[in-house]
PDB file of C-alpha atoms in Angstrom:
ATOM      1  CA  MET S 272    -149.729 -43.406 -18.853  1.00 56.00           C
ATOM      2  CA  ASP S 273    -149.912 -44.948 -22.637  1.00 62.00           C
ATOM      3  CA  ALA S 274    -152.496 -42.995 -25.314  1.00 62.00           C
ATOM      4  CA  MET S 275    -154.631 -46.102 -24.593  1.00 67.00           C
ATOM      5  CA  SER S 276    -155.366 -45.471 -21.524  1.00 78.00           C
ATOM      6  CA  ARG S 277    -156.231 -42.153 -22.081  1.00 89.00           C
ATOM      7  CA  PRO S 278    -159.528 -40.805 -22.424  1.00 94.00           C
ATOM      8  CA  ALA S 279    -160.487 -39.985 -25.851  1.00 96.00           C
ATOM      9  CA  VAL S 280    -162.059 -36.772 -26.894  1.00 97.00           C
ATOM     10  CA  HIS S 281    -164.006 -36.768 -30.484  1.00 98.00           C
ATOM     11  CA  LEU S 282    -163.399 -33.213 -32.428  1.00 98.00           C
ATOM     12  CA  ILE S 283    -165.485 -33.174 -35.217  1.00 98.00           C
ATOM     13  CA  ASP S 284    -164.922 -30.888 -38.006  1.00 98.00           C
ATOM     14  CA  GLY S 285    -169.129 -30.274 -38.713  1.00 97.00           C
ATOM     15  CA  SER S 286    -168.700 -27.690 -41.153  1.00 95.00           C
ATOM     16  CA  LEU S 287    -166.463 -30.746 -43.951  1.00 96.00           C
ATOM     17  CA  TYR S 288    -169.268 -33.049 -43.945  1.00 97.00           C
ATOM     18  CA  VAL S 289    -172.415 -30.698 -43.961  1.00 97.00           C
ATOM     19  CA  PHE S 290    -170.490 -29.948 -47.152  1.00 95.00           C
ATOM     20  CA  ARG S 291    -169.426 -33.263 -48.199  1.00 95.00           C
ATOM     21  CA  ALA S 292    -173.178 -33.785 -47.753  1.00 96.00           C
ATOM     22  CA  TRP S 293    -174.275 -31.107 -49.637  1.00 95.00           C
ATOM     23  CA  HIS S 294    -172.774 -32.718 -53.086  1.00 94.00           C
ATOM     24  CA  SER S 295    -173.607 -36.169 -52.523  1.00 94.00           C
ATOM     25  CA  MET S 296    -176.739 -36.302 -51.340  1.00 93.00           C
ATOM     26  CA  PRO S 297    -179.475 -36.185 -54.088  1.00 89.00           C
ATOM     27  CA  ASP S 298    -181.531 -33.393 -53.970  1.00 88.00           C
ATOM     28  CA  GLU S 299    -184.306 -35.200 -53.476  1.00 92.00           C
ATOM     29  CA  PHE S 300    -185.652 -34.136 -50.042  1.00 95.00           C
ATOM     30  CA  HIS S 301    -187.483 -31.378 -48.728  1.00 96.00           C
ATOM     31  CA  ASP S 302    -188.705 -29.986 -45.556  1.00 95.00           C
ATOM     32  CA  ALA S 303    -192.464 -29.709 -44.388  1.00 95.00           C
ATOM     33  CA  ASP S 304    -191.801 -25.605 -46.201  1.00 95.00           C
ATOM     34  CA  GLY S 305    -190.078 -27.081 -49.848  1.00 95.00           C
ATOM     35  CA  HIS S 306    -186.709 -26.398 -49.019  1.00 96.00           C
ATOM     36  CA  PRO S 307    -183.924 -28.364 -49.687  1.00 96.00           C
ATOM     37  CA  VAL S 308    -182.623 -30.450 -46.286  1.00 97.00           C
ATOM     38  CA  ASN S 309    -179.804 -32.847 -48.551  1.00 97.00           C
ATOM     39  CA  ALA S 310    -176.790 -31.606 -46.515  1.00 97.00           C
ATOM     40  CA  VAL S 311    -179.378 -32.081 -43.421  1.00 98.00           C
ATOM     41  CA  HIS S 312    -180.517 -35.451 -43.950  1.00 98.00           C
ATOM     42  CA  GLY S 313    -176.803 -36.592 -44.999  1.00 97.00           C
ATOM     43  CA  PHE S 314    -175.168 -35.172 -42.004  1.00 98.00           C
ATOM     44  CA  THR S 315    -177.656 -36.384 -40.102  1.00 98.00           C
ATOM     45  CA  ARG S 316    -177.183 -40.220 -41.087  1.00 97.00           C
ATOM     46  CA  PHE S 317    -172.928 -39.703 -40.495  1.00 98.00           C
ATOM     47  CA  LEU S 318    -173.785 -38.022 -36.483  1.00 98.00           C
ATOM     48  CA  CYS S 319    -175.544 -41.763 -36.368  1.00 98.00           C
ATOM     49  CA  GLU S 320    -173.032 -43.448 -37.347  1.00 98.00           C
ATOM     50  CA  LEU S 321    -170.372 -41.700 -35.789  1.00 98.00           C
ATOM     51  CA  LEU S 322    -172.178 -42.162 -32.293  1.00 98.00           C
ATOM     52  CA  GLU S 323    -173.717 -44.920 -32.436  1.00 98.00           C
ATOM     53  CA  ARG S 324    -170.433 -46.490 -33.647  1.00 97.00           C
ATOM     54  CA  VAL S 325    -168.070 -44.803 -31.466  1.00 97.00           C
ATOM     55  CA  LYS S 326    -170.437 -44.033 -28.540  1.00 96.00           C
ATOM     56  CA  PRO S 327    -168.285 -40.948 -27.236  1.00 96.00           C
ATOM     57  CA  GLU S 328    -168.270 -39.643 -23.403  1.00 96.00           C
ATOM     58  CA  HIS S 329    -167.102 -36.380 -24.857  1.00 97.00           C
ATOM     59  CA  LEU S 330    -167.175 -34.805 -28.290  1.00 98.00           C
ATOM     60  CA  ALA S 331    -168.044 -31.969 -30.143  1.00 98.00           C
ATOM     61  CA  VAL S 332    -168.726 -30.034 -33.563  1.00 98.00           C
ATOM     62  CA  ALA S 333    -167.088 -27.894 -34.922  1.00 98.00           C
ATOM     63  CA  PHE S 334    -168.980 -25.527 -37.282  1.00 97.00           C
ATOM     64  CA  ASP S 335    -167.486 -22.516 -39.368  1.00 93.00           C
ATOM     65  CA  ALA S 336    -169.534 -19.255 -39.099  1.00 88.00           C
ATOM     66  CA  SER S 337    -166.043 -16.841 -39.874  1.00 77.00           C
ATOM     67  CA  LEU S 338    -165.645 -17.496 -43.714  1.00 77.00           C
ATOM     68  CA  THR S 339    -165.098 -12.835 -44.111  1.00 82.00           C
ATOM     69  CA  THR S 340    -164.605 -12.470 -40.333  1.00 87.00           C
ATOM     70  CA  SER S 341    -162.568 -14.977 -39.304  1.00 93.00           C
ATOM     71  CA  PHE S 342    -159.110 -12.619 -37.453  1.00 96.00           C
ATOM     72  CA  ARG S 343    -157.651 -14.181 -40.796  1.00 96.00           C
ATOM     73  CA  ASN S 344    -159.400 -11.141 -43.297  1.00 94.00           C
ATOM     74  CA  ALA S 345    -158.621  -8.516 -40.234  1.00 94.00           C
ATOM     75  CA  ILE S 346    -155.264  -9.392 -41.506  1.00 95.00           C
ATOM     76  CA  TYR S 347    -155.229 -10.138 -45.034  1.00 96.00           C
ATOM     77  CA  PRO S 348    -158.159  -9.779 -46.326  1.00 95.00           C
ATOM     78  CA  ALA S 349    -157.520 -11.673 -49.687  1.00 94.00           C
ATOM     79  CA  TYR S 350    -157.568 -15.472 -47.103  1.00 95.00           C
ATOM     80  CA  LYS S 351    -160.219 -17.287 -48.355  1.00 93.00           C
ATOM     81  CA  ALA S 352    -161.259 -14.807 -51.068  1.00 91.00           C
ATOM     82  CA  ASN S 353    -161.402 -17.101 -54.078  1.00 90.00           C
ATOM     83  CA  ARG S 354    -163.934 -19.209 -52.284  1.00 88.00           C
ATOM     84  CA  GLU S 355    -167.766 -18.848 -52.859  1.00 86.00           C
ATOM     85  CA  LEU S 356    -169.824 -18.071 -49.852  1.00 86.00           C
ATOM     86  CA  PRO S 357    -172.964 -20.835 -49.404  1.00 87.00           C
ATOM     87  CA  PRO S 358    -176.056 -20.131 -51.086  1.00 90.00           C
ATOM     88  CA  PRO S 359    -179.076 -19.616 -48.520  1.00 91.00           C
ATOM     89  CA  ASP S 360    -180.265 -23.059 -48.787  1.00 92.00           C
ATOM     90  CA  LEU S 361    -176.442 -23.780 -48.056  1.00 93.00           C
ATOM     91  CA  GLU S 362    -176.989 -22.098 -44.781  1.00 93.00           C
ATOM     92  CA  ARG S 363    -179.891 -22.665 -43.891  1.00 95.00           C
ATOM     93  CA  GLN S 364    -179.558 -26.408 -43.704  1.00 96.00           C
ATOM     94  CA  PHE S 365    -175.992 -25.382 -41.794  1.00 96.00           C
ATOM     95  CA  VAL S 366    -178.550 -23.647 -38.969  1.00 96.00           C
ATOM     96  CA  LEU S 367    -180.444 -27.612 -38.925  1.00 97.00           C
ATOM     97  CA  CYS S 368    -177.162 -29.689 -39.201  1.00 98.00           C
ATOM     98  CA  ARG S 369    -176.783 -27.247 -35.674  1.00 97.00           C
ATOM     99  CA  ASP S 370    -180.343 -28.028 -33.734  1.00 98.00           C
ATOM    100  CA  VAL S 371    -179.614 -31.579 -34.850  1.00 98.00           C
ATOM    101  CA  ALA S 372    -176.618 -32.272 -33.164  1.00 98.00           C
ATOM    102  CA  LEU S 373    -177.673 -30.053 -30.418  1.00 98.00           C
ATOM    103  CA  ALA S 374    -180.543 -32.085 -29.894  1.00 98.00           C
ATOM    104  CA  LEU S 375    -178.408 -35.408 -29.777  1.00 98.00           C
ATOM    105  CA  GLY S 376    -176.981 -33.706 -26.798  1.00 98.00           C
ATOM    106  CA  VAL S 377    -173.549 -33.217 -28.807  1.00 98.00           C
ATOM    107  CA  PRO S 378    -171.770 -29.328 -28.370  1.00 98.00           C
ATOM    108  CA  VAL S 379    -171.017 -26.999 -30.834  1.00 98.00           C
ATOM    109  CA  LEU S 380    -168.676 -25.013 -30.764  1.00 98.00           C
ATOM    110  CA  ILE S 381    -168.601 -22.047 -33.375  1.00 97.00           C
ATOM    111  CA  ASP S 382    -168.154 -18.557 -33.732  1.00 96.00           C
ATOM    112  CA  HIS S 383    -167.498 -15.598 -35.734  1.00 94.00           C
ATOM    113  CA  THR S 384    -163.630 -14.656 -35.059  1.00 95.00           C
ATOM    114  CA  TYR S 385    -162.271 -17.513 -35.377  1.00 97.00           C
ATOM    115  CA  GLU S 386    -162.857 -21.304 -37.416  1.00 96.00           C
ATOM    116  CA  ALA S 387    -163.372 -24.526 -36.797  1.00 97.00           C
ATOM    117  CA  ASP S 388    -159.787 -25.466 -36.920  1.00 97.00           C
ATOM    118  CA  ASP S 389    -159.450 -22.932 -34.372  1.00 98.00           C
ATOM    119  CA  LEU S 390    -161.830 -24.271 -32.238  1.00 98.00           C
ATOM    120  CA  ILE S 391    -161.158 -27.744 -32.292  1.00 98.00           C
ATOM    121  CA  GLY S 392    -157.062 -26.822 -32.073  1.00 98.00           C
ATOM    122  CA  SER S 393    -157.927 -24.802 -28.317  1.00 98.00           C
ATOM    123  CA  ALA S 394    -160.324 -27.226 -27.592  1.00 98.00           C
ATOM    124  CA  LEU S 395    -157.368 -29.992 -27.973  1.00 97.00           C
ATOM    125  CA  TRP S 396    -155.321 -27.921 -26.168  1.00 96.00           C
ATOM    126  CA  THR S 397    -157.293 -27.478 -23.384  1.00 95.00           C
ATOM    127  CA  LEU S 398    -158.601 -30.913 -23.105  1.00 95.00           C
ATOM    128  CA  ARG S 399    -154.958 -32.012 -23.338  1.00 95.00           C
ATOM    129  CA  GLY S 400    -154.399 -30.315 -19.705  1.00 93.00           C
ATOM    130  CA  HIS S 401    -156.796 -32.774 -18.372  1.00 94.00           C
ATOM    131  CA  GLY S 402    -155.636 -35.830 -19.888  1.00 94.00           C
ATOM    132  CA  PHE S 403    -157.135 -36.251 -22.856  1.00 96.00           C
ATOM    133  CA  ARG S 404    -155.803 -37.538 -26.149  1.00 96.00           C
ATOM    134  CA  SER S 405    -158.466 -36.437 -29.229  1.00 98.00           C
ATOM    135  CA  VAL S 406    -159.608 -38.223 -32.987  1.00 98.00           C
ATOM    136  CA  ILE S 407    -160.091 -35.091 -34.501  1.00 98.00           C
ATOM    137  CA  VAL S 408    -162.467 -36.445 -37.402  1.00 98.00           C
ATOM    138  CA  SER S 409    -161.526 -34.723 -40.597  1.00 98.00           C
ATOM    139  CA  ALA S 410    -159.865 -35.323 -44.012  1.00 97.00           C
ATOM    140  CA  ASP S 411    -158.022 -31.560 -43.514  1.00 96.00           C
ATOM    141  CA  LYS S 412    -154.691 -31.284 -43.425  1.00 94.00           C
ATOM    142  CA  ASP S 413    -153.702 -28.364 -41.649  1.00 96.00           C
ATOM    143  CA  PHE S 414    -155.214 -30.559 -38.695  1.00 98.00           C
ATOM    144  CA  GLY S 415    -151.770 -32.468 -39.006  1.00 98.00           C
ATOM    145  CA  GLN S 416    -149.987 -29.762 -36.708  1.00 98.00           C
ATOM    146  CA  LEU S 417    -152.172 -30.406 -33.347  1.00 98.00           C
ATOM    147  CA  LEU S 418    -151.028 -33.986 -33.538  1.00 98.00           C
ATOM    148  CA  GLY S 419    -149.476 -34.679 -29.971  1.00 96.00           C
ATOM    149  CA  GLU S 420    -148.078 -37.720 -29.314  1.00 95.00           C
ATOM    150  CA  HIS S 421    -150.606 -39.269 -28.519  1.00 95.00           C
ATOM    151  CA  ASP S 422    -153.676 -38.060 -30.563  1.00 97.00           C
ATOM    152  CA  GLU S 423    -155.117 -38.942 -34.016  1.00 97.00           C
ATOM    153  CA  GLN S 424    -156.741 -37.569 -37.081  1.00 98.00           C
ATOM    154  CA  TRP S 425    -159.394 -39.453 -38.200  1.00 98.00           C
ATOM    155  CA  ASP S 426    -161.046 -38.868 -42.245  1.00 98.00           C
ATOM    156  CA  TYR S 427    -163.970 -41.656 -41.439  1.00 97.00           C
ATOM    157  CA  ALA S 428    -164.796 -41.417 -44.901  1.00 94.00           C
ATOM    158  CA  ARG S 429    -162.229 -43.754 -46.041  1.00 95.00           C
ATOM    159  CA  ASN S 430    -161.805 -45.148 -42.873  1.00 96.00           C
ATOM    160  CA  LEU S 431    -158.155 -43.958 -42.434  1.00 97.00           C
ATOM    161  CA  ARG S 432    -156.133 -43.578 -39.135  1.00 97.00           C
ATOM    162  CA  TRP S 433    -152.782 -41.304 -38.876  1.00 98.00           C
ATOM    163  CA  GLY S 434    -150.861 -40.017 -35.815  1.00 97.00           C
ATOM    164  CA  PRO S 435    -147.891 -37.936 -35.744  1.00 97.00           C
ATOM    165  CA  ALA S 436    -146.173 -40.428 -37.415  1.00 97.00           C
ATOM    166  CA  GLY S 437    -148.636 -40.099 -40.292  1.00 97.00           C
ATOM    167  CA  VAL S 438    -148.098 -36.498 -40.728  1.00 98.00           C
ATOM    168  CA  HIS S 439    -144.644 -36.560 -41.596  1.00 97.00           C
ATOM    169  CA  GLU S 440    -145.892 -40.321 -44.398  1.00 96.00           C
ATOM    170  CA  LYS S 441    -147.937 -37.850 -46.132  1.00 95.00           C
ATOM    171  CA  MET S 442    -146.452 -34.404 -45.873  1.00 96.00           C
ATOM    172  CA  GLY S 443    -143.055 -34.971 -45.500  1.00 97.00           C
ATOM    173  CA  VAL S 444    -142.805 -33.238 -42.732  1.00 98.00           C
ATOM    174  CA  HIS S 445    -143.391 -33.018 -38.192  1.00 98.00           C
ATOM    175  CA  PRO S 446    -146.671 -31.646 -37.310  1.00 98.00           C
ATOM    176  CA  HIS S 447    -144.851 -28.944 -35.860  1.00 98.00           C
ATOM    177  CA  GLN S 448    -143.401 -27.661 -39.377  1.00 98.00           C
ATOM    178  CA  VAL S 449    -146.727 -27.767 -41.104  1.00 98.00           C
ATOM    179  CA  ALA S 450    -147.816 -24.414 -40.654  1.00 98.00           C
ATOM    180  CA  ASP S 451    -144.391 -23.478 -41.736  1.00 98.00           C
ATOM    181  CA  PHE S 452    -144.304 -25.414 -43.902  1.00 98.00           C
ATOM    182  CA  LEU S 453    -148.143 -24.868 -45.483  1.00 98.00           C
ATOM    183  CA  ALA S 454    -146.875 -21.085 -45.393  1.00 98.00           C
ATOM    184  CA  LEU S 455    -143.678 -21.643 -47.848  1.00 98.00           C
ATOM    185  CA  CYS S 456    -145.498 -23.550 -49.960  1.00 97.00           C
ATOM    186  CA  GLY S 457    -148.560 -22.068 -49.745  1.00 97.00           C
ATOM    187  CA  ASP S 458    -152.011 -23.286 -49.332  1.00 96.00           C
ATOM    188  CA  ALA S 459    -154.587 -23.104 -52.855  1.00 94.00           C
ATOM    189  CA  VAL S 460    -157.728 -24.250 -50.689  1.00 93.00           C
ATOM    190  CA  ASP S 461    -157.354 -21.063 -48.681  1.00 95.00           C
ATOM    191  CA  ASN S 462    -155.813 -18.756 -51.386  1.00 96.00           C
ATOM    192  CA  ILE S 463    -152.331 -18.431 -49.419  1.00 97.00           C
ATOM    193  CA  PRO S 464    -150.027 -17.689 -52.309  1.00 97.00           C
ATOM    194  CA  GLY S 465    -146.700 -19.172 -50.725  1.00 97.00           C
ATOM    195  CA  VAL S 466    -143.312 -18.251 -51.297  1.00 98.00           C
ATOM    196  CA  PRO S 467    -142.962 -17.629 -55.131  1.00 96.00           C
ATOM    197  CA  GLY S 468    -141.287 -20.977 -56.006  1.00 93.00           C
ATOM    198  CA  VAL S 469    -141.365 -22.916 -53.360  1.00 96.00           C
ATOM    199  CA  GLY S 470    -143.340 -26.167 -53.816  1.00 95.00           C
ATOM    200  CA  ALA S 471    -143.912 -29.223 -51.112  1.00 96.00           C
ATOM    201  CA  LYS S 472    -140.695 -31.033 -51.770  1.00 96.00           C
ATOM    202  CA  THR S 473    -138.165 -28.116 -51.759  1.00 97.00           C
ATOM    203  CA  ALA S 474    -140.757 -26.137 -48.372  1.00 98.00           C
ATOM    204  CA  ALA S 475    -139.745 -30.197 -47.003  1.00 97.00           C
ATOM    205  CA  ALA S 476    -136.549 -29.925 -47.773  1.00 97.00           C
ATOM    206  CA  LEU S 477    -136.108 -26.764 -46.476  1.00 98.00           C
ATOM    207  CA  LEU S 478    -137.778 -27.206 -43.222  1.00 98.00           C
ATOM    208  CA  ALA S 479    -135.926 -30.967 -42.812  1.00 97.00           C
ATOM    209  CA  HIS S 480    -132.966 -29.078 -42.669  1.00 97.00           C
ATOM    210  CA  PHE S 481    -133.702 -25.941 -40.725  1.00 98.00           C
ATOM    211  CA  GLY S 482    -135.995 -27.234 -38.749  1.00 98.00           C
ATOM    212  CA  SER S 483    -138.624 -23.819 -39.017  1.00 98.00           C
ATOM    213  CA  LEU S 484    -139.449 -21.296 -40.553  1.00 98.00           C
ATOM    214  CA  ASP S 485    -137.485 -18.044 -38.660  1.00 98.00           C
ATOM    215  CA  ALA S 486    -134.429 -20.418 -38.680  1.00 98.00           C
ATOM    216  CA  LEU S 487    -134.525 -20.555 -42.324  1.00 98.00           C
ATOM    217  CA  LEU S 488    -135.469 -16.629 -43.097  1.00 98.00           C
ATOM    218  CA  ASP S 489    -132.619 -16.242 -40.065  1.00 98.00           C
ATOM    219  CA  ARG S 490    -129.846 -18.469 -42.454  1.00 98.00           C
ATOM    220  CA  VAL S 491    -131.235 -17.742 -45.787  1.00 97.00           C
ATOM    221  CA  ASP S 492    -127.303 -16.918 -46.673  1.00 97.00           C
ATOM    222  CA  GLU S 493    -126.921 -20.875 -46.230  1.00 97.00           C
ATOM    223  CA  VAL S 494    -129.452 -22.026 -49.074  1.00 97.00           C
ATOM    224  CA  PRO S 495    -128.179 -20.877 -52.286  1.00 96.00           C
ATOM    225  CA  PHE S 496    -124.892 -24.055 -50.645  1.00 95.00           C
ATOM    226  CA  LEU S 497    -127.825 -27.401 -49.950  1.00 95.00           C
ATOM    227  CA  ARG S 498    -128.074 -29.986 -52.719  1.00 92.00           C
ATOM    228  CA  LEU S 499    -131.578 -28.220 -53.843  1.00 92.00           C
ATOM    229  CA  ARG S 500    -132.959 -28.009 -57.407  1.00 91.00           C
ATOM    230  CA  GLY S 501    -132.661 -23.959 -58.308  1.00 92.00           C
ATOM    231  CA  ALA S 502    -130.824 -23.035 -54.689  1.00 95.00           C
ATOM    232  CA  ALA S 503    -129.335 -19.800 -55.341  1.00 95.00           C
ATOM    233  CA  SER S 504    -133.163 -18.659 -56.979  1.00 96.00           C
ATOM    234  CA  CYS S 505    -134.987 -20.244 -53.629  1.00 96.00           C
ATOM    235  CA  ALA S 506    -132.730 -18.267 -51.741  1.00 97.00           C
ATOM    236  CA  ALA S 507    -132.983 -15.319 -53.195  1.00 97.00           C
ATOM    237  CA  LYS S 508    -137.160 -15.620 -53.553  1.00 97.00           C
ATOM    238  CA  LEU S 509    -136.876 -16.303 -49.451  1.00 98.00           C
ATOM    239  CA  ARG S 510    -135.704 -13.373 -49.087  1.00 97.00           C
ATOM    240  CA  GLU S 511    -137.463 -11.227 -51.536  1.00 98.00           C
ATOM    241  CA  HIS S 512    -140.816 -12.949 -49.627  1.00 98.00           C
ATOM    242  CA  ALA S 513    -139.758 -13.239 -46.242  1.00 98.00           C
ATOM    243  CA  GLU S 514    -141.890 -10.926 -44.209  1.00 98.00           C
ATOM    244  CA  ALA S 515    -144.822 -12.318 -46.012  1.00 98.00           C
ATOM    245  CA  ALA S 516    -143.773 -15.769 -46.049  1.00 98.00           C
ATOM    246  CA  ARG S 517    -144.156 -14.361 -41.636  1.00 98.00           C
ATOM    247  CA  LEU S 518    -147.740 -13.592 -41.897  1.00 98.00           C
ATOM    248  CA  TYR S 519    -148.327 -15.950 -44.202  1.00 98.00           C
ATOM    249  CA  ARG S 520    -147.668 -18.509 -41.104  1.00 98.00           C
ATOM    250  CA  ARG S 521    -150.072 -16.046 -39.152  1.00 98.00           C
ATOM    251  CA  LEU S 522    -152.548 -17.676 -41.170  1.00 98.00           C
ATOM    252  CA  THR S 523    -152.197 -21.209 -41.450  1.00 98.00           C
ATOM    253  CA  ARG S 524    -151.224 -21.444 -38.085  1.00 98.00           C
ATOM    254  CA  ILE S 525    -154.265 -22.613 -36.123  1.00 98.00           C
ATOM    255  CA  ALA S 526    -154.844 -20.297 -32.864  1.00 98.00           C
ATOM    256  CA  LEU S 527    -155.048 -22.435 -29.495  1.00 97.00           C
ATOM    257  CA  ASP S 528    -157.090 -19.362 -27.736  1.00 96.00           C
ATOM    258  CA  ALA S 529    -160.532 -19.692 -29.166  1.00 97.00           C
ATOM    259  CA  PRO S 530    -163.994 -19.648 -26.747  1.00 96.00           C
ATOM    260  CA  VAL S 531    -164.166 -23.078 -26.015  1.00 97.00           C
ATOM    261  CA  PRO S 532    -165.055 -24.867 -22.873  1.00 95.00           C
ATOM    262  CA  THR S 533    -162.300 -24.718 -20.448  1.00 92.00           C
ATOM    263  CA  GLU S 534    -163.640 -27.760 -17.755  1.00 92.00           C
ATOM    264  CA  ILE S 535    -164.326 -31.469 -18.888  1.00 91.00           C
ATOM    265  CA  ASP S 536    -168.000 -31.499 -18.481  1.00 93.00           C
ATOM    266  CA  GLY S 537    -168.195 -28.771 -21.313  1.00 94.00           C
ATOM    267  CA  LEU S 538    -167.655 -30.864 -23.293  1.00 96.00           C
ATOM    268  CA  ARG S 539    -169.675 -34.434 -21.948  1.00 96.00           C
ATOM    269  CA  ARG S 540    -172.512 -35.963 -24.747  1.00 96.00           C
ATOM    270  CA  LEU S 541    -175.405 -34.454 -22.728  1.00 95.00           C
ATOM    271  CA  ARG S 542    -178.799 -36.464 -22.938  1.00 93.00           C
ATOM    272  CA  GLY S 543    -180.847 -35.537 -25.681  1.00 94.00           C
ATOM    273  CA  GLU S 544    -183.794 -33.588 -26.208  1.00 95.00           C
ATOM    274  CA  ALA S 545    -186.615 -35.363 -27.308  1.00 96.00           C
ATOM    275  CA  GLU S 546    -189.222 -32.938 -28.207  1.00 97.00           C
ATOM    276  CA  ALA S 547    -186.859 -30.991 -30.095  1.00 97.00           C
ATOM    277  CA  MET S 548    -185.488 -34.250 -31.985  1.00 97.00           C
ATOM    278  CA  GLU S 549    -189.136 -34.798 -33.191  1.00 97.00           C
ATOM    279  CA  ALA S 550    -190.646 -31.272 -33.978  1.00 97.00           C
ATOM    280  CA  LEU S 551    -187.029 -31.873 -36.251  1.00 98.00           C
ATOM    281  CA  CYS S 552    -188.532 -34.991 -37.614  1.00 98.00           C
ATOM    282  CA  GLU S 553    -191.653 -33.510 -38.623  1.00 97.00           C
ATOM    283  CA  ARG S 554    -190.083 -30.252 -39.737  1.00 97.00           C
ATOM    284  CA  LEU S 555    -187.506 -32.689 -41.701  1.00 97.00           C
ATOM    285  CA  ARG S 556    -189.171 -35.410 -42.857  1.00 97.00           C
ATOM    286  CA  PHE S 557    -187.087 -38.068 -41.884  1.00 97.00           C
ATOM    287  CA  GLY S 558    -187.891 -40.977 -42.827  1.00 96.00           C
ATOM    288  CA  PRO S 559    -188.413 -44.161 -40.338  1.00 97.00           C
ATOM    289  CA  LEU S 560    -184.821 -45.680 -40.540  1.00 97.00           C
ATOM    290  CA  THR S 561    -183.288 -42.900 -39.266  1.00 97.00           C
ATOM    291  CA  ARG S 562    -186.235 -41.993 -36.373  1.00 97.00           C
ATOM    292  CA  THR S 563    -185.719 -45.276 -35.088  1.00 97.00           C
ATOM    293  CA  ARG S 564    -181.920 -44.486 -35.118  1.00 97.00           C
ATOM    294  CA  LEU S 565    -182.465 -40.368 -33.394  1.00 98.00           C
ATOM    295  CA  LYS S 566    -184.588 -42.315 -30.866  1.00 97.00           C
ATOM    296  CA  ALA S 567    -181.648 -45.329 -29.669  1.00 97.00           C
ATOM    297  CA  LEU S 568    -179.381 -42.546 -29.787  1.00 97.00           C
ATOM    298  CA  LEU S 569    -181.936 -40.041 -27.821  1.00 95.00           C
ATOM    299  CA  ALA S 570    -182.557 -43.163 -25.593  1.00 87.00           C
TER     300      ALA S 570
END
């Protein structure tokens, strides 16, 4: 079965698009109680446009609720410690964005131990077993490790799509090497330091030669003989930080065992809830155009 003949499931990185709306939408939107709802308005427009454009039968929106409680924090307390917690006004809007999605009949994935990446990865893994291909709607580079032969990632804002080959074009490594790559060169966004002195180009070159982090660390004595700038120093750093690199990979590897629906129908778009949506429209003071779009989507 080729890629396009497989049914598709769209897996949306909801938190990313809430944050984008929070930063891009003006502060002129307020709910009936006077609280800011600019992120909800922006996220709702994005979700409406996606549903109108794709008309997906199977999809889910994953949200983060584990900024300080994920399993990664338990094994590495500094994980994402560089990030500020969302302010109360944004926390409130995250809840409302989930309410909008649910009222539209869109399945929502959320967990306090696993991050949105893990929920998307686990859903992709589960549906792959049912013959589905996945379209991951996100710009996050971490998702590259999930892309199989028939999957693709879609940066919706830039309307850019890529599959496994695109991961190599962007990062210099293949999908199955992405977690190892990030463990080696680090990921400042998530406060993962990586191996000192190993940048992206060096990490990609090492993985091109050795294939994996495990093989690299097992054969680290070969590194000084590679045509790499500072190869001897790099080998010394790898020996010194070998266990740290293995720990970092536990952080960069997306989990595939998060609690998600295991049956196809669990990620099927449901009939929307007209009464719940009407109440949200009133509370959020949506304009007539947004209300018309929502009504059409519910129909």
